[in-house]
Tab-separated table of C-alpha atoms and ligand atoms in Angstrom:
chain	number	residue	atom	x	y	z
W	1	MET	CA	10.295	34.867	-24.092
W	2	THR	CA	7.676	33.913	-26.496
W	3	ASP	CA	4.153	35.423	-26.875
W	4	LYS	CA	2.599	32.293	-25.693
W	5	GLN	CA	4.944	32.339	-22.495
W	6	GLU	CA	4.142	35.862	-21.849
W	7	THR	CA	0.480	35.282	-21.821
W	8	LYS	CA	0.902	32.417	-19.444
W	9	ASN	CA	2.977	34.190	-16.794
W	10	ASN	CA	1.661	34.074	-13.158
W	11	GLN	CA	-1.569	32.572	-14.169
W	12	PHE	CA	-1.680	28.980	-12.961
W	13	ASP	CA	-2.472	27.642	-9.560
W	14	PHE	CA	-0.680	24.244	-9.903
W	15	GLY	CA	1.859	22.602	-11.927
W	16	MET	CA	2.483	18.946	-12.688
W	17	ILE	CA	5.862	17.423	-13.817
W	18	GLY	CA	5.329	14.205	-15.633
W	19	LEU	CA	2.214	13.655	-17.570
W	20	GLY	CA	1.924	9.893	-17.273
W	21	VAL	CA	-1.347	8.355	-16.450
W	22	MET	CA	-1.261	9.386	-12.805
W	23	GLY	CA	0.093	13.050	-13.421
W	24	SER	CA	-2.302	13.923	-16.231
W	25	ASN	CA	-5.316	12.466	-14.429
W	26	LEU	CA	-4.647	14.212	-11.170
W	27	LEU	CA	-4.158	17.503	-13.108
W	28	LEU	CA	-7.524	17.011	-14.994
W	29	ASN	CA	-9.176	16.283	-11.576
W	30	MET	CA	-7.752	19.551	-10.160
W	31	ALA	CA	-9.123	21.344	-13.324
W	32	ASP	CA	-12.535	19.825	-12.698
W	33	HIS	CA	-12.443	21.457	-9.172
W	34	GLY	CA	-11.792	24.967	-10.735
W	35	PHE	CA	-7.990	25.153	-10.402
W	36	LYS	CA	-5.895	26.557	-13.182
W	37	VAL	CA	-3.420	23.979	-14.002
W	38	ILE	CA	-0.342	23.506	-16.068
W	39	GLY	CA	1.540	20.294	-16.963
W	40	PHE	CA	5.036	19.750	-18.164
W	41	ASP	CA	6.299	16.757	-20.141
W	42	LYS	CA	9.255	16.558	-22.551
W	43	ASN	CA	7.039	14.534	-24.938
W	44	PRO	CA	4.888	16.896	-26.731
W	45	GLU	CA	2.245	14.034	-27.560
W	46	LYS	CA	1.599	13.931	-23.828
W	47	THR	CA	1.079	17.621	-23.428
W	48	LYS	CA	-1.323	17.792	-26.508
W	49	LEU	CA	-3.103	14.845	-24.984
W	50	LEU	CA	-3.483	16.613	-21.690
W	51	GLU	CA	-5.051	19.756	-23.278
W	52	SER	CA	-7.267	17.716	-25.566
W	53	SER	CA	-8.673	15.679	-22.505
W	54	ALA	CA	-9.623	18.850	-20.601
W	55	LYS	CA	-13.320	19.673	-20.213
W	56	GLU	CA	-14.867	22.517	-21.953
W	57	GLY	CA	-14.065	25.713	-19.969
W	58	ALA	CA	-11.237	24.128	-17.707
W	59	SER	CA	-8.057	25.964	-17.502
W	60	VAL	CA	-5.526	23.238	-18.461
W	61	SER	CA	-2.282	23.852	-20.435
W	62	GLY	CA	0.643	21.708	-21.346
W	63	VAL	CA	4.335	22.829	-21.894
W	64	ASN	CA	7.519	21.090	-23.004
W	65	THR	CA	10.002	23.218	-21.008
W	66	LEU	CA	10.314	23.522	-17.186
W	67	ALA	CA	11.183	27.262	-17.464
W	68	GLU	CA	7.791	27.771	-19.164
W	69	MET	CA	5.843	26.038	-16.622
W	70	ILE	CA	7.688	27.752	-13.722
W	71	SER	CA	7.046	31.324	-14.905
W	72	ALA	CA	3.338	30.396	-15.721
W	73	LEU	CA	2.755	29.494	-11.894
W	74	LEU	CA	1.423	31.963	-9.302
W	75	PRO	CA	3.841	32.524	-6.500
W	76	PRO	CA	4.496	30.943	-4.146
W	77	ARG	CA	4.772	28.246	-6.841
W	78	LYS	CA	3.178	24.866	-6.185
W	79	LEU	CA	4.053	21.952	-8.226
W	80	MET	CA	4.235	18.321	-8.010
W	81	MET	CA	6.291	15.787	-9.767
W	82	LEU	CA	4.848	12.316	-10.603
W	83	VAL	CA	7.869	10.604	-12.144
W	84	PRO	CA	9.472	7.232	-11.356
W	85	ALA	CA	11.070	6.886	-7.910
W	86	GLY	CA	14.859	7.267	-7.609
W	87	LYS	CA	17.122	9.176	-9.927
W	88	PRO	CA	14.436	10.701	-12.044
W	89	VAL	CA	13.125	12.633	-8.832
W	90	ASP	CA	16.677	14.068	-8.052
W	91	ASP	CA	17.164	14.949	-11.691
W	92	VAL	CA	13.825	16.944	-11.706
W	93	ILE	CA	14.759	18.762	-8.436
W	94	ASN	CA	18.196	19.705	-9.760
W	95	ASP	CA	16.561	21.096	-12.956
W	96	LEU	CA	14.059	22.899	-10.827
W	97	ILE	CA	16.422	24.668	-8.264
W	98	PRO	CA	17.757	27.290	-10.573
W	99	LEU	CA	14.211	28.110	-11.625
W	100	MET	CA	12.377	28.432	-8.213
W	101	GLN	CA	12.230	31.070	-5.637
W	102	HIS	CA	12.244	31.124	-1.759
W	103	GLY	CA	9.114	29.824	-0.407
W	104	ASP	CA	8.100	27.720	-3.423
W	105	ILE	CA	6.724	24.300	-2.790
W	106	ILE	CA	7.990	21.173	-4.484
W	107	ILE	CA	5.914	17.891	-3.934
W	108	ASP	CA	6.953	14.466	-4.772
W	109	GLY	CA	3.681	12.583	-5.268
W	110	GLY	CA	5.449	9.311	-6.406
W	111	ASN	CA	6.286	6.238	-4.463
W	112	SER	CA	9.773	7.483	-3.212
W	113	HIS	CA	11.680	5.601	-0.460
W	114	TYR	CA	11.096	7.647	2.593
W	115	THR	CA	14.915	7.848	3.296
W	116	ASP	CA	15.381	9.646	-0.125
W	117	THR	CA	12.436	12.060	0.820
W	118	LEU	CA	14.231	12.838	4.135
W	119	ARG	CA	17.464	13.562	2.198
W	120	ARG	CA	15.569	15.728	-0.245
W	121	ILE	CA	13.712	17.735	2.421
W	122	ASN	CA	17.016	18.578	4.167
W	123	PHE	CA	18.803	19.431	0.840
W	124	LEU	CA	15.970	21.820	-0.080
W	125	LYS	CA	15.566	23.280	3.231
W	126	GLU	CA	19.179	24.729	2.790
W	127	LYS	CA	17.787	26.411	-0.456
W	128	GLU	CA	14.692	27.741	1.361
W	129	LEU	CA	12.470	25.600	-0.712
W	130	HIS	CA	9.602	23.540	0.795
W	131	PHE	CA	9.690	19.963	-0.095
W	132	MET	CA	7.002	17.510	0.627
W	133	GLY	CA	6.579	13.766	0.171
W	134	ILE	CA	3.018	12.730	-0.495
W	135	GLY	CA	1.749	9.314	-0.962
W	136	ILE	CA	-1.138	9.084	-3.652
W	137	SER	CA	-3.195	5.866	-4.014
W	138	GLY	CA	-5.984	4.844	-6.347
W	139	GLY	CA	-4.260	4.217	-9.722
W	140	GLU	CA	-5.630	5.956	-12.849
W	141	GLN	CA	-9.283	6.085	-11.920
W	142	GLY	CA	-8.496	7.305	-8.301
W	143	ALA	CA	-6.315	10.206	-9.783
W	144	ARG	CA	-9.085	11.267	-12.053
W	145	LEU	CA	-12.018	10.958	-9.703
W	146	GLY	CA	-10.623	11.142	-6.200
W	147	PRO	CA	-7.593	9.475	-4.814
W	148	SER	CA	-6.508	8.792	-1.260
W	149	ILE	CA	-3.608	11.471	-0.452
W	150	MET	CA	-1.288	10.977	2.275
W	151	PRO	CA	0.873	14.157	2.950
W	152	GLY	CA	3.484	14.603	5.603
W	153	GLY	CA	6.408	16.934	6.332
W	154	ASP	CA	6.392	20.742	6.057
W	155	VAL	CA	3.221	21.946	7.846
W	156	GLU	CA	3.510	25.347	6.262
W	157	ALA	CA	3.510	23.872	2.847
W	158	TYR	CA	0.743	21.559	3.809
W	159	ASN	CA	-1.449	24.312	4.819
W	160	THR	CA	-0.826	26.138	1.544
W	161	VAL	CA	-1.798	23.106	-0.596
W	162	ALA	CA	-4.396	21.596	1.796
W	163	PRO	CA	-7.460	23.297	0.084
W	164	LEU	CA	-6.434	21.904	-3.239
W	165	LEU	CA	-5.612	18.553	-2.021
W	166	GLN	CA	-8.907	18.362	-0.095
W	167	SER	CA	-11.018	19.297	-3.236
W	168	VAL	CA	-9.400	16.676	-5.349
W	169	ALA	CA	-9.335	13.912	-2.782
W	170	ALA	CA	-11.892	11.013	-2.673
W	171	LYS	CA	-14.833	11.844	-0.261
W	172	VAL	CA	-16.226	9.521	2.281
W	173	ASP	CA	-19.312	10.642	4.198
W	174	GLY	CA	-18.442	14.105	2.772
W	175	LYS	CA	-15.041	14.026	4.352
W	176	PRO	CA	-12.071	14.329	2.034
W	177	CYS	CA	-9.475	11.281	2.196
W	178	VAL	CA	-6.548	13.534	2.951
W	179	ALA	CA	-5.086	14.836	6.201
W	180	TYR	CA	-1.651	15.868	7.619
W	181	LEU	CA	-0.061	12.434	8.367
W	182	GLY	CA	2.853	13.611	10.355
W	183	LYS	CA	6.501	15.125	10.253
W	184	ASP	CA	9.347	14.556	7.903
W	185	ALA	CA	8.900	11.710	5.367
W	186	ALA	CA	5.755	10.512	7.135
W	187	GLY	CA	3.728	10.823	3.891
W	188	HIS	CA	5.818	8.420	1.900
W	189	TYR	CA	6.356	6.221	5.001
W	190	VAL	CA	2.509	5.861	5.296
W	191	LYS	CA	2.105	5.088	1.576
W	192	MET	CA	4.932	2.402	1.861
W	193	VAL	CA	2.974	0.583	4.552
W	194	HIS	CA	-0.221	0.919	2.609
W	195	ASN	CA	1.534	-0.746	-0.225
W	196	GLY	CA	2.746	-3.504	2.028
W	197	ILE	CA	-0.798	-4.131	3.235
W	198	GLU	CA	-1.972	-4.117	-0.315
W	199	TYR	CA	0.553	-6.836	-1.123
W	200	ALA	CA	-0.624	-8.789	1.761
W	201	ILE	CA	-4.361	-8.612	0.923
W	202	MET	CA	-3.634	-9.387	-2.752
W	203	GLN	CA	-1.769	-12.544	-1.796
W	204	LEU	CA	-4.570	-13.552	0.638
W	205	ILE	CA	-7.067	-13.273	-2.244
W	206	SER	CA	-4.826	-15.189	-4.691
W	207	GLU	CA	-4.698	-17.910	-2.097
W	208	CYS	CA	-8.585	-18.092	-2.099
W	209	TYR	CA	-8.524	-18.218	-5.843
W	210	ASP	CA	-6.150	-21.102	-5.507
W	211	LEU	CA	-8.314	-23.125	-3.276
W	212	LEU	CA	-11.489	-22.318	-5.113
W	213	HIS	CA	-10.138	-22.842	-8.592
W	214	TYR	CA	-7.646	-25.659	-8.184
W	215	GLY	CA	-8.945	-27.154	-4.960
W	216	LEU	CA	-12.617	-27.150	-5.678
W	217	GLY	CA	-12.499	-26.997	-9.481
W	218	MET	CA	-14.534	-23.729	-9.779
W	219	ASN	CA	-14.708	-22.014	-13.191
W	220	ASN	CA	-14.519	-18.364	-13.906
W	221	GLU	CA	-18.230	-17.729	-13.741
W	222	GLU	CA	-18.470	-19.287	-10.346
W	223	LEU	CA	-15.446	-17.416	-9.056
W	224	HIS	CA	-16.948	-14.214	-10.207
W	225	ALA	CA	-20.189	-15.047	-8.360
W	226	ILE	CA	-18.416	-15.758	-5.204
W	227	PHE	CA	-16.209	-12.587	-5.240
W	228	ASP	CA	-19.219	-10.596	-6.157
W	229	GLU	CA	-21.189	-12.084	-3.321
W	230	TRP	CA	-18.358	-11.280	-0.889
W	231	ASN	CA	-18.286	-7.877	-2.071
W	232	LYS	CA	-21.846	-7.249	-0.948
W	233	GLY	CA	-21.302	-7.978	2.671
W	234	GLU	CA	-18.748	-7.260	5.486
W	235	MET	CA	-15.779	-7.861	3.113
W	236	ARG	CA	-16.717	-5.263	0.611
W	237	SER	CA	-13.602	-3.614	-0.684
W	238	PHE	CA	-11.964	-2.306	-3.737
W	239	LEU	CA	-9.559	-5.318	-4.134
W	240	ILE	CA	-12.501	-7.764	-3.791
W	241	GLU	CA	-14.612	-5.811	-6.228
W	242	ILE	CA	-11.946	-5.706	-8.896
W	243	THR	CA	-11.218	-9.483	-8.341
W	244	ALA	CA	-14.905	-10.272	-9.116
W	245	ASP	CA	-14.365	-8.284	-12.351
W	246	VAL	CA	-11.294	-9.806	-13.398
W	247	PHE	CA	-13.011	-13.253	-13.759
W	248	THR	CA	-15.555	-11.671	-16.236
W	249	ARG	CA	-13.064	-10.378	-18.628
W	250	LYS	CA	-12.347	-12.176	-22.000
W	251	ASP	CA	-9.151	-12.123	-23.936
W	252	ASP	CA	-9.386	-10.152	-27.233
W	253	LYS	CA	-6.933	-12.440	-28.909
W	254	THR	CA	-8.206	-15.892	-28.103
W	255	GLY	CA	-11.726	-15.479	-26.624
W	256	ASN	CA	-10.718	-17.348	-23.681
W	257	TYR	CA	-11.066	-15.772	-20.079
W	258	LEU	CA	-8.154	-13.359	-19.856
W	259	VAL	CA	-7.107	-14.428	-16.388
W	260	ASP	CA	-6.320	-17.878	-17.726
W	261	MET	CA	-3.990	-16.437	-20.352
W	262	ILE	CA	-1.831	-14.472	-17.924
W	263	LEU	CA	1.374	-15.973	-16.857
W	264	ASP	CA	1.642	-16.776	-13.232
W	265	LYS	CA	4.782	-14.586	-12.445
W	266	ALA	CA	4.006	-11.613	-10.256
W	267	GLY	CA	5.862	-8.440	-10.742
W	268	ALA	CA	6.750	-5.842	-8.154
W	269	LYS	CA	8.070	-2.329	-8.033
W	270	GLY	CA	9.592	-2.542	-4.632
W	271	THR	CA	7.224	-0.742	-2.020
W	272	GLY	CA	6.187	-4.187	-0.574
W	273	LYS	CA	9.842	-5.100	-0.071
W	274	TRP	CA	10.704	-1.939	1.398
W	275	THR	CA	7.908	-2.504	4.032
W	276	SER	CA	9.300	-5.817	4.754
W	277	GLN	CA	12.926	-4.409	5.054
W	278	GLU	CA	11.673	-1.721	7.329
W	279	GLY	CA	9.694	-4.120	9.453
W	280	LEU	CA	13.000	-6.110	10.130
W	281	ASP	CA	15.005	-2.869	10.713
W	282	LEU	CA	12.499	-1.277	13.187
W	283	PRO	CA	12.054	-4.262	14.212
W	284	MET	CA	8.291	-4.970	14.060
W	285	PRO	CA	6.995	-8.131	12.700
W	286	VAL	CA	4.848	-8.080	9.558
W	287	PRO	CA	5.009	-11.633	8.351
W	288	SER	CA	1.810	-11.460	6.299
W	289	ILE	CA	3.457	-8.712	4.143
W	290	ASP	CA	6.809	-10.539	4.254
W	291	MET	CA	5.140	-13.751	2.860
W	292	ALA	CA	3.331	-11.658	0.292
W	293	VAL	CA	6.561	-10.222	-0.944
W	294	MET	CA	8.287	-13.816	-0.891
W	295	MET	CA	5.451	-15.456	-2.872
W	296	ARG	CA	5.852	-12.894	-5.622
W	297	THR	CA	9.504	-13.689	-5.883
W	298	LEU	CA	8.907	-17.404	-5.691
W	299	SER	CA	6.317	-17.155	-8.496
W	300	SER	CA	8.983	-15.448	-10.774
W	301	LEU	CA	10.962	-18.594	-10.430
W	302	ARG	CA	8.755	-20.326	-13.004
W	303	ALA	CA	11.339	-22.344	-14.785
W	304	GLU	CA	12.478	-23.910	-11.521
W	305	ARG	CA	9.068	-24.502	-10.416
W	306	ILE	CA	8.236	-26.365	-13.467
W	307	LYS	CA	11.537	-28.613	-13.038
W	308	ALA	CA	10.398	-29.125	-9.401
W	309	HIS	CA	6.812	-30.033	-10.421
W	310	ASN	CA	8.157	-32.538	-12.869
W	311	LEU	CA	10.439	-34.077	-10.185
W	312	TYR	CA	7.860	-34.402	-7.408
W	313	GLY	CA	4.795	-34.973	-9.580
W	314	SER	CA	1.388	-33.198	-9.312
W	315	VAL	CA	1.270	-32.251	-5.753
W	316	THR	CA	-2.042	-30.633	-5.097
W	317	ASN	CA	-5.180	-32.706	-4.143
W	318	LYS	CA	-8.865	-31.895	-4.721
W	319	ILE	CA	-10.469	-30.473	-1.515
W	320	GLU	CA	-13.041	-33.007	-0.388
W	321	MET	CA	-15.389	-30.905	1.484
W	322	ASP	CA	-18.896	-29.625	1.129
W	323	LYS	CA	-18.626	-26.656	-1.506
W	324	GLU	CA	-20.854	-24.267	0.444
W	325	THR	CA	-19.476	-24.842	3.932
W	326	PHE	CA	-15.892	-24.506	2.433
W	327	VAL	CA	-16.729	-21.215	0.712
W	328	MET	CA	-18.338	-19.892	4.042
W	329	GLU	CA	-15.200	-20.841	5.982
W	330	LEU	CA	-13.016	-19.444	3.209
W	331	HIS	CA	-14.806	-16.114	3.487
W	332	ASP	CA	-14.152	-15.876	7.136
W	333	ALA	CA	-10.630	-16.937	6.855
W	334	LEU	CA	-9.953	-14.282	4.245
W	335	TYR	CA	-11.704	-11.703	6.491
W	336	LEU	CA	-9.652	-12.583	9.524
W	337	ALA	CA	-6.349	-12.864	7.736
W	338	THR	CA	-7.052	-9.526	6.078
W	339	ILE	CA	-7.642	-7.893	9.617
W	340	ILE	CA	-4.459	-9.436	10.828
W	341	SER	CA	-2.517	-7.979	7.831
W	342	TYR	CA	-3.931	-4.393	8.593
W	343	ALA	CA	-3.026	-4.952	12.161
W	344	GLN	CA	0.607	-5.706	11.304
W	345	GLY	CA	1.005	-2.802	9.003
W	346	LEU	CA	-0.602	-0.352	11.409
W	347	ALA	CA	1.348	-1.630	14.359
W	348	MET	CA	4.579	-1.088	12.382
W	349	LEU	CA	3.377	2.411	11.604
W	350	SER	CA	2.814	3.150	15.272
W	351	GLN	CA	6.275	1.909	16.168
W	352	ALA	CA	8.090	3.676	13.281
W	353	SER	CA	6.309	6.837	14.357
W	354	LYS	CA	7.549	6.585	17.812
W	355	GLU	CA	11.094	5.551	16.823
W	356	MET	CA	11.463	8.251	14.230
W	357	GLU	CA	9.383	10.939	15.895
W	358	MET	CA	7.177	11.390	12.931
W	359	GLU	CA	4.064	11.925	15.067
W	360	ILE	CA	1.800	9.910	12.639
W	361	PRO	CA	-1.953	10.156	13.688
W	362	ILE	CA	-2.829	6.503	13.066
W	363	ASN	CA	-6.528	7.365	13.309
W	364	GLU	CA	-6.169	9.926	10.506
W	365	VAL	CA	-4.251	7.353	8.434
W	366	VAL	CA	-7.143	5.028	8.744
W	367	ASN	CA	-9.732	7.818	7.901
W	368	VAL	CA	-7.638	8.697	4.680
W	369	TRP	CA	-7.523	4.988	3.783
W	370	LYS	CA	-11.338	4.839	3.803
W	371	GLY	CA	-11.775	6.067	0.299
W	372	GLY	CA	-9.884	6.420	-3.013
W	373	CYS	CA	-7.120	3.989	-2.169
W	374	ILE	CA	-6.370	0.588	-3.235
W	375	ILE	CA	-6.857	-0.996	0.320
W	376	ARG	CA	-10.213	0.852	1.068
W	377	SER	CA	-12.602	-1.476	2.634
W	378	GLU	CA	-15.549	-1.806	4.977
W	379	LEU	CA	-13.133	-2.821	7.668
W	380	LEU	CA	-11.782	0.704	7.943
W	381	PRO	CA	-14.610	2.136	10.026
W	382	ILE	CA	-14.084	-0.736	12.421
W	383	PHE	CA	-10.383	0.214	12.786
W	384	SER	CA	-11.227	3.843	13.041
W	385	ALA	CA	-13.578	3.346	16.016
W	386	ALA	CA	-10.655	1.354	17.758
W	387	TYR	CA	-8.162	4.084	17.190
W	388	SER	CA	-10.701	6.788	18.245
W	389	LYS	CA	-11.259	4.941	21.453
W	390	ASN	CA	-7.640	4.666	22.146
W	391	PRO	CA	-5.399	6.736	19.792
W	392	ALA	CA	-2.220	4.930	21.519
W	393	LEU	CA	-3.586	1.540	20.554
W	394	GLU	CA	-0.290	-0.597	20.092
W	395	ASN	CA	-2.076	-3.154	17.814
W	396	LEU	CA	-5.482	-3.452	16.431
W	397	LEU	CA	-5.747	-6.948	17.904
W	398	LEU	CA	-5.746	-5.537	21.432
W	399	ASP	CA	-9.034	-3.657	20.610
W	400	SER	CA	-12.076	-5.558	22.304
W	401	GLU	CA	-14.378	-5.038	19.263
W	402	VAL	CA	-11.669	-6.453	16.903
W	403	ALA	CA	-10.979	-9.212	19.369
W	404	SER	CA	-14.606	-10.234	19.234
W	405	ILE	CA	-14.473	-10.375	15.402
W	406	VAL	CA	-11.253	-12.489	15.685
W	407	LYS	CA	-12.821	-14.916	18.073
W	408	GLN	CA	-15.741	-15.387	15.759
W	409	LYS	CA	-13.540	-16.214	12.861
W	410	ILE	CA	-10.491	-18.074	14.138
W	411	LEU	CA	-11.909	-21.482	13.645
W	412	SER	CA	-12.467	-20.921	9.976
W	413	LEU	CA	-8.974	-19.774	9.507
W	414	GLN	CA	-7.643	-22.833	11.259
W	415	HIS	CA	-9.883	-25.017	9.190
W	416	ILE	CA	-8.786	-23.589	6.008
W	417	VAL	CA	-5.126	-23.673	6.837
W	418	MET	CA	-5.503	-27.329	7.798
W	419	ASN	CA	-7.395	-28.307	4.717
W	420	ALA	CA	-4.870	-26.419	2.473
W	421	ALA	CA	-1.861	-27.841	4.229
W	422	SER	CA	-3.243	-31.513	4.046
W	423	SER	CA	-3.898	-31.172	0.341
W	424	ASN	CA	-0.457	-29.378	-0.282
W	425	TYR	CA	-1.824	-25.760	-1.188
W	426	PRO	CA	0.851	-23.121	-0.337
W	427	LEU	CA	-1.366	-20.840	1.841
W	428	ALA	CA	1.659	-18.692	2.796
W	429	GLY	CA	-0.323	-15.464	3.634
W	430	MET	CA	-2.952	-17.253	5.590
W	431	MET	CA	-0.535	-19.364	7.436
W	432	ALA	CA	1.682	-16.485	8.340
W	433	SER	CA	-1.452	-14.408	9.564
W	434	LEU	CA	-2.602	-17.433	11.758
W	435	ASN	CA	0.968	-17.918	13.089
W	436	TYR	CA	1.246	-14.170	13.851
W	437	LEU	CA	-1.996	-14.327	15.733
W	438	ASN	CA	-1.230	-17.572	17.666
W	439	ALA	CA	2.105	-16.071	18.657
W	440	TYR	CA	0.873	-12.642	19.495
W	441	CYS	CA	-1.839	-13.908	21.843
W	442	ARG	CA	0.618	-16.320	23.703
W	443	ASN	CA	1.685	-15.264	27.300
W	444	SER	CA	4.453	-17.724	27.145
W	445	LEU	CA	6.588	-18.641	24.025
W	446	PRO	CA	9.252	-21.234	23.671
W	447	THR	CA	11.859	-18.576	23.162
W	448	ASN	CA	13.243	-19.145	26.627
W	449	LEU	CA	14.980	-22.157	25.202
W	450	ILE	CA	16.440	-19.893	22.382
W	451	GLN	CA	17.835	-17.640	25.206
W	452	ALA	CA	19.335	-20.685	26.939
W	453	GLN	CA	21.039	-21.868	23.763
W	454	ARG	CA	22.418	-18.307	23.055
W	455	ASP	CA	23.892	-18.089	26.514
W	456	TYR	CA	25.141	-21.838	26.161
W	457	PHE	CA	27.192	-21.231	23.112
W	458	GLY	CA	27.868	-17.512	23.101
W	459	ALA	CA	27.479	-16.245	26.597
W	460	HIS	CA	24.827	-13.827	25.336
W	461	THR	CA	23.122	-13.796	28.740
W	462	TYR	CA	19.456	-13.927	29.617
W	463	GLN	CA	16.749	-12.433	31.767
W	464	ARG	CA	15.077	-14.376	34.585
W	465	VAL	CA	11.293	-14.891	35.287
W	466	ASP	CA	11.932	-13.979	38.932
W	467	GLY	CA	13.773	-10.627	38.829
W	468	GLU	CA	15.544	-8.067	37.006
W	469	GLY	CA	18.995	-8.159	35.564
W	470	SER	CA	21.015	-9.955	33.091
W	471	PHE	CA	22.478	-13.454	33.837
W	472	HIS	CA	25.073	-15.849	32.408
W	473	THR	CA	25.379	-19.520	33.344
W	474	GLU	CA	28.533	-21.657	32.730
W	475	TRP	CA	26.579	-24.538	31.052
R	501	6PG	C1	-1.702	2.615	-5.308
R	501	6PG	C2	-0.724	1.478	-5.770
R	501	6PG	C3	0.302	2.106	-6.670
R	501	6PG	C4	0.956	0.965	-7.594
R	501	6PG	C5	1.836	0.155	-6.783
R	501	6PG	C6	1.942	-1.271	-7.511
R	501	6PG	O1	-1.701	2.728	-4.153
R	501	6PG	O2	-2.236	3.293	-6.170
R	501	6PG	O3	-0.064	0.863	-4.684
R	501	6PG	O4	1.153	2.825	-6.064
R	501	6PG	O5	0.015	0.335	-8.277
R	501	6PG	O6	2.937	0.710	-6.638
R	501	6PG	O7	3.055	-1.875	-6.924
R	501	6PG	P1	3.744	-3.144	-7.519
R	501	6PG	O8	3.983	-2.851	-8.881
R	501	6PG	O9	5.018	-3.275	-6.593
R	501	6PG	O10	2.671	-4.189	-7.305
């Protein structure tokens, strides 16, 4: 053991494995709140950068071996890894096991799939180590200044780290955006759904951009002005705010607006797709999220899109409507489709919680999403009121206050969808949201015919409107 190691023994409150943007910023945030923190990264550049980024007087140290970090932590050791999901998480766990003691707490703060988290919880329980999956949202700035934190799983471990998490989390009306969100892998499940909703809202905003830019011919200054205006009212949110900002940014290389220099192929790391897959498996419909995932995939087929464009000719028409009226309707359409997207995600969360006995407190989830995270918005207090009134609410759309907003905005969503469809704009997210609403609010759907067909060709049986039981007809 070196002198350096000896002097570091049993001194630090919290350790971080992986000093990428999120890991180092979260650690610096903890140090700002008076915690003594230590970070591990194999790359000495990153540990040096961590130490040099610390504020005067803060206790921040960087090391390049795990053993050094573990011996520097106060027992029970509390550490988090922020490494890419999948194998890297298992690799870190395997490296940690021989170094840890009973009762130590390992946290995975990345975007891991909840089934991996479940497997790891059980594996580490056998070794008498606490393992928690925690969702963290807010990107670089959130990590540094206050993220939204979604912990779940081991209550004992949560209670030990709660004071630290509460001090670093974003605050809304003085309350930290962190709470215990349920058993087992609930933290990562909630974060997955958060990201699904994030995908849906981003898709909806991109559809507004499509209509305003290509449909109405608005330039980036006008687009900035519209999103900036929208961000001052009931639609104020982080995603609208950054959208307004994006339209002001110039490209260093060409001097053009940067947004115009970015290729229209959307990437994805997988959490949106996981939400859709889970929605299908539960099953619980989340079509606005499904469409958002699919549109990213479709956007990536750029070469084929260009061939199709050449084959079919230019297909979008200018939107012939009074600009001011159109923008007002678009605002309301986006507002409503956004509510419907949250409603789908939260309904899925309620169902998953029941199905997997995670005991997710939906109202707490909504509170945790009020600040720090990517989907924070002015809508969350409305949702919070709905779930406070009725914690067992199956779907936000069943709340009377939400219903009155829906009724005010529905005509706008219809008009926008009709206009877009007749001018050949692919409004997948808004259309999916409208379809969901129209189907969800119907007391009779045409699915009796599907049941008849199933019974006709496959003797799959059907239920009757006039009594219990399962019936088959020789058609
Ligand atoms: C957050 C973000 C964050 C990340 C997404 C991006 O809450 O801070 O959701 O987790 O930016 O994983 O996901 P895609 O790369 O799939 O868009």
